[in-house]
Each structure stands twice: as C-alpha cells, then as structure tokens.
CSV table of C-alpha atoms in Angstrom, one decimal:
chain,number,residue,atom,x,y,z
H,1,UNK,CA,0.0,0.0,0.0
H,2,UNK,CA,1.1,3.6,-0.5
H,3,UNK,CA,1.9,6.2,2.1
H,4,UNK,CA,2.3,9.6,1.2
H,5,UNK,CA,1.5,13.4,2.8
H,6,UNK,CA,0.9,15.2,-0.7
H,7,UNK,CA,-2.7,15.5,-0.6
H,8,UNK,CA,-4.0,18.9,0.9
H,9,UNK,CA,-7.4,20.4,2.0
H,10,UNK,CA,-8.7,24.0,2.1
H,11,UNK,CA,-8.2,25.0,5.8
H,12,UNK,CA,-10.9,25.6,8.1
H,13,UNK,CA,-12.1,22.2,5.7
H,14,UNK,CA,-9.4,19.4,6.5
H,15,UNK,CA,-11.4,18.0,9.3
H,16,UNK,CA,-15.0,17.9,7.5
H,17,UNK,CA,-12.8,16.5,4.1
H,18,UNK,CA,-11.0,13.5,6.4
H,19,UNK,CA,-14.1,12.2,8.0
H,20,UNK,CA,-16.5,12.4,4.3
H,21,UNK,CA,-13.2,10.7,2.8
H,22,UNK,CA,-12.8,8.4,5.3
H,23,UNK,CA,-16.7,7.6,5.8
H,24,UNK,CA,-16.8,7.4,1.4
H,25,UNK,CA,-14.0,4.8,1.3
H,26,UNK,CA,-14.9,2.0,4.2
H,27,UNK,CA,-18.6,2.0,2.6
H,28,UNK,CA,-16.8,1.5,-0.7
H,29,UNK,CA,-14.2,-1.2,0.5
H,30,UNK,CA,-12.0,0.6,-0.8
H,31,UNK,CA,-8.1,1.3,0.5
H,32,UNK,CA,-7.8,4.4,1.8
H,33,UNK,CA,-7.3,6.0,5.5
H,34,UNK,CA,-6.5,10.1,6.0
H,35,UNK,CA,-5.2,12.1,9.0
H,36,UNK,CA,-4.1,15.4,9.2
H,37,UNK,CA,-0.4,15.6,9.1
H,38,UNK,CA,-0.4,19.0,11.4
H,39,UNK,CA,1.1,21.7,9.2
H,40,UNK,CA,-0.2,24.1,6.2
H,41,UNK,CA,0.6,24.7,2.8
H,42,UNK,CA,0.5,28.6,2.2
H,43,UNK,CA,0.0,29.2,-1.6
H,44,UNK,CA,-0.5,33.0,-3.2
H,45,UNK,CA,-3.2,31.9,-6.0
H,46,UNK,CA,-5.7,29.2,-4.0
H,47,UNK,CA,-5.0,30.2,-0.5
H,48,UNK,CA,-4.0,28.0,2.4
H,49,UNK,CA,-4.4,24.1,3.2
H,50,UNK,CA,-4.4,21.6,5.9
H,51,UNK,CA,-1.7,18.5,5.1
H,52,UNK,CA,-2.9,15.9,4.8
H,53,UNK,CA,-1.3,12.1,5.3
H,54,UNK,CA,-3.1,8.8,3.7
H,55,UNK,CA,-2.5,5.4,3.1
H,56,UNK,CA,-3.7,2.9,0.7
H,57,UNK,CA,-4.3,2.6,-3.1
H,58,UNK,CA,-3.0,5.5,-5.5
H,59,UNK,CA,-5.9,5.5,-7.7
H,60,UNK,CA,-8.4,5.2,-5.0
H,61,UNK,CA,-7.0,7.9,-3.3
H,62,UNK,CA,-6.7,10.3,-6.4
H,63,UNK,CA,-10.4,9.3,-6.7
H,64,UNK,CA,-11.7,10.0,-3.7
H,65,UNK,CA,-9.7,13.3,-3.1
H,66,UNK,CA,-10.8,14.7,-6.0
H,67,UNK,CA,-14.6,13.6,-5.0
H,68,UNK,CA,-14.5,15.4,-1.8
H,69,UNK,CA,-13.2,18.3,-3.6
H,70,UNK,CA,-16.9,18.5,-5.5
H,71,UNK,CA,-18.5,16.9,-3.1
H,72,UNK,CA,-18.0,18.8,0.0
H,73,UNK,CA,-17.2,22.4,-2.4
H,74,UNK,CA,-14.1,22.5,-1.4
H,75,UNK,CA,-10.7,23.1,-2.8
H,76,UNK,CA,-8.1,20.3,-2.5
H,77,UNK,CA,-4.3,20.2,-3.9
H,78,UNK,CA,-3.6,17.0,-5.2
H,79,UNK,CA,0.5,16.3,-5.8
H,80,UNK,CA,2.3,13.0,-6.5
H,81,UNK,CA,2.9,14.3,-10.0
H,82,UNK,CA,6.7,13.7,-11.6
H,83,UNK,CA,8.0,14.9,-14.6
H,84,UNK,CA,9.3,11.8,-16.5
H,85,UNK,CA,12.4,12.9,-17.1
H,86,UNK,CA,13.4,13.5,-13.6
H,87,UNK,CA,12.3,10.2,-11.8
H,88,UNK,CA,15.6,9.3,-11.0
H,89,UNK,CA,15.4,12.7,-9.2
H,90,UNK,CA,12.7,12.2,-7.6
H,91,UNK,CA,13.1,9.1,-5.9
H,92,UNK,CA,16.3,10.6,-4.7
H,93,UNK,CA,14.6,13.9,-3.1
H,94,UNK,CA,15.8,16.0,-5.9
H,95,UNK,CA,13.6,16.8,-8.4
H,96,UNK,CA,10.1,18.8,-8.2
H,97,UNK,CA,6.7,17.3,-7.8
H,98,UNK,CA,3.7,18.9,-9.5
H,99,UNK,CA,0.2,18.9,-8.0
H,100,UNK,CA,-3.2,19.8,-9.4
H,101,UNK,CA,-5.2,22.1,-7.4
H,102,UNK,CA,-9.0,21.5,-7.7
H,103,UNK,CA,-12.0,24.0,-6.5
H,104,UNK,CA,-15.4,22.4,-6.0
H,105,UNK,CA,-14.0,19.7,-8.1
H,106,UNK,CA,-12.8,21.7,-11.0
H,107,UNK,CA,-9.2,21.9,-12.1
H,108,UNK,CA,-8.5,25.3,-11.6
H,109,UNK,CA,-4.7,25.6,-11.3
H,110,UNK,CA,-1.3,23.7,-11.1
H,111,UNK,CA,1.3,24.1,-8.1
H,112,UNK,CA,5.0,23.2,-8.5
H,113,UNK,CA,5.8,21.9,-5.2
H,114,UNK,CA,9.6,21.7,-3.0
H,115,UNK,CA,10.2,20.4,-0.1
H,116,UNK,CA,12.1,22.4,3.2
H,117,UNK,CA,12.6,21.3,6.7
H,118,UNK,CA,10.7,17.4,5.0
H,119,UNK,CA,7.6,19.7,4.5
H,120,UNK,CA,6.3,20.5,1.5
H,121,UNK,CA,5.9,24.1,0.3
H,122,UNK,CA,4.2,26.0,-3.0
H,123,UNK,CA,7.4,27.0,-5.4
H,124,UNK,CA,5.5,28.6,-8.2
H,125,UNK,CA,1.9,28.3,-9.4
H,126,UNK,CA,-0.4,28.9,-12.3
H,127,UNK,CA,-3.9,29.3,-12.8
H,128,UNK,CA,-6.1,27.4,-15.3
C-alpha cells in the first residue's frame, strides 16, 4: 500500500474532508485511511491548506480526493505528479513534484511543489 502526505485540503475544511473521505472509502471497500499531518501549505493563488497524510491505493486515493473536492465544495491540492524525465530525481529527493489544485471539483490551477525542513511548500503556481 502507499503512504504519502501530498494530498491537501482548504483550511478551516481538513477536518469535515477527512471524516467524508474516510466515511466514502470504508462504505466503498475501498483502501484508503487520511489524518491530518499537522502543518499548512500557504499558496499566493488558491490560499492556504491543511496537510494531509493517507495510506492505501493510489488510484483510490486520487479518486476519492478529488470527489470530496466536489462533493463537500471545497478546494483540494492533489501532488504526487513527476515529470518523466526527472524520476531518478525524484526518488532521490531532488527533483520537483507537480500537484493539481481543484475548486469544487474543477481543475482550476497547477502548483509546483519543494520540499524544506521534510515539509512541503508551494514553489511557483499557475492558474487554469
């Protein structure tokens, strides 16, 4: 199973997001758990968002995210986005991870993101 924190939820949201998320998956079967991860993502663009860490399945995960997004009318930031080129780099720590950032469950902009202090912060961003 995967194990990531690059999942994100509008703040003042994360805790309404977790338990619709968490509620949606075990009535699903399907492999996903969520807990806050205790720190924010500050962006310029789409505002500021509550960490979030999961487990389970990538694609349910993507799923379900993005569903709560629409769902619950929130925005979300969804990473784990590589650029092929750069895997290598990425496995090592190096290389940048891109994330989608939905509102209401609409695609409405991309954030490049880095890490500092093994926490992950906005780099640059651009509107859809």
């Amino acid at each position: 199973m995967a194990r990531s924190d690059n999942f994100a939820i509008e703040k003042g949201k994360a805790e309404k997001g977790i338990n619709w998320m968490n509620t949606y998956a075990a009535t699903r079967n399907k492999k996903f758990n969520a807990k806050l991860s205790g720190y924010t993502l500050s962006t310029v663009n789409f505002g500021n968002f509550e960490v979030i860490s999961w487990e389970g399945e990538w694609s349910a995960a993507r799923q379900i995210i993005v569903k709560a997004s629409s769902k619950l009318n929130m925005k979300i930031v969804e990473a784990g986005y590589h650029s092929k080129s750069n895997i290598l780099e990425s496995f090592l720590g190096l290389g940048k991870e891109y994330a989608k950032v939905y509102s209401g469950g609409v695609l409405t902009g991309n954030v490049v993101l880095g890490i500092k202090g093994g926490k992950i912060i906005a780099d640059s961003e651009k509107l859809v």
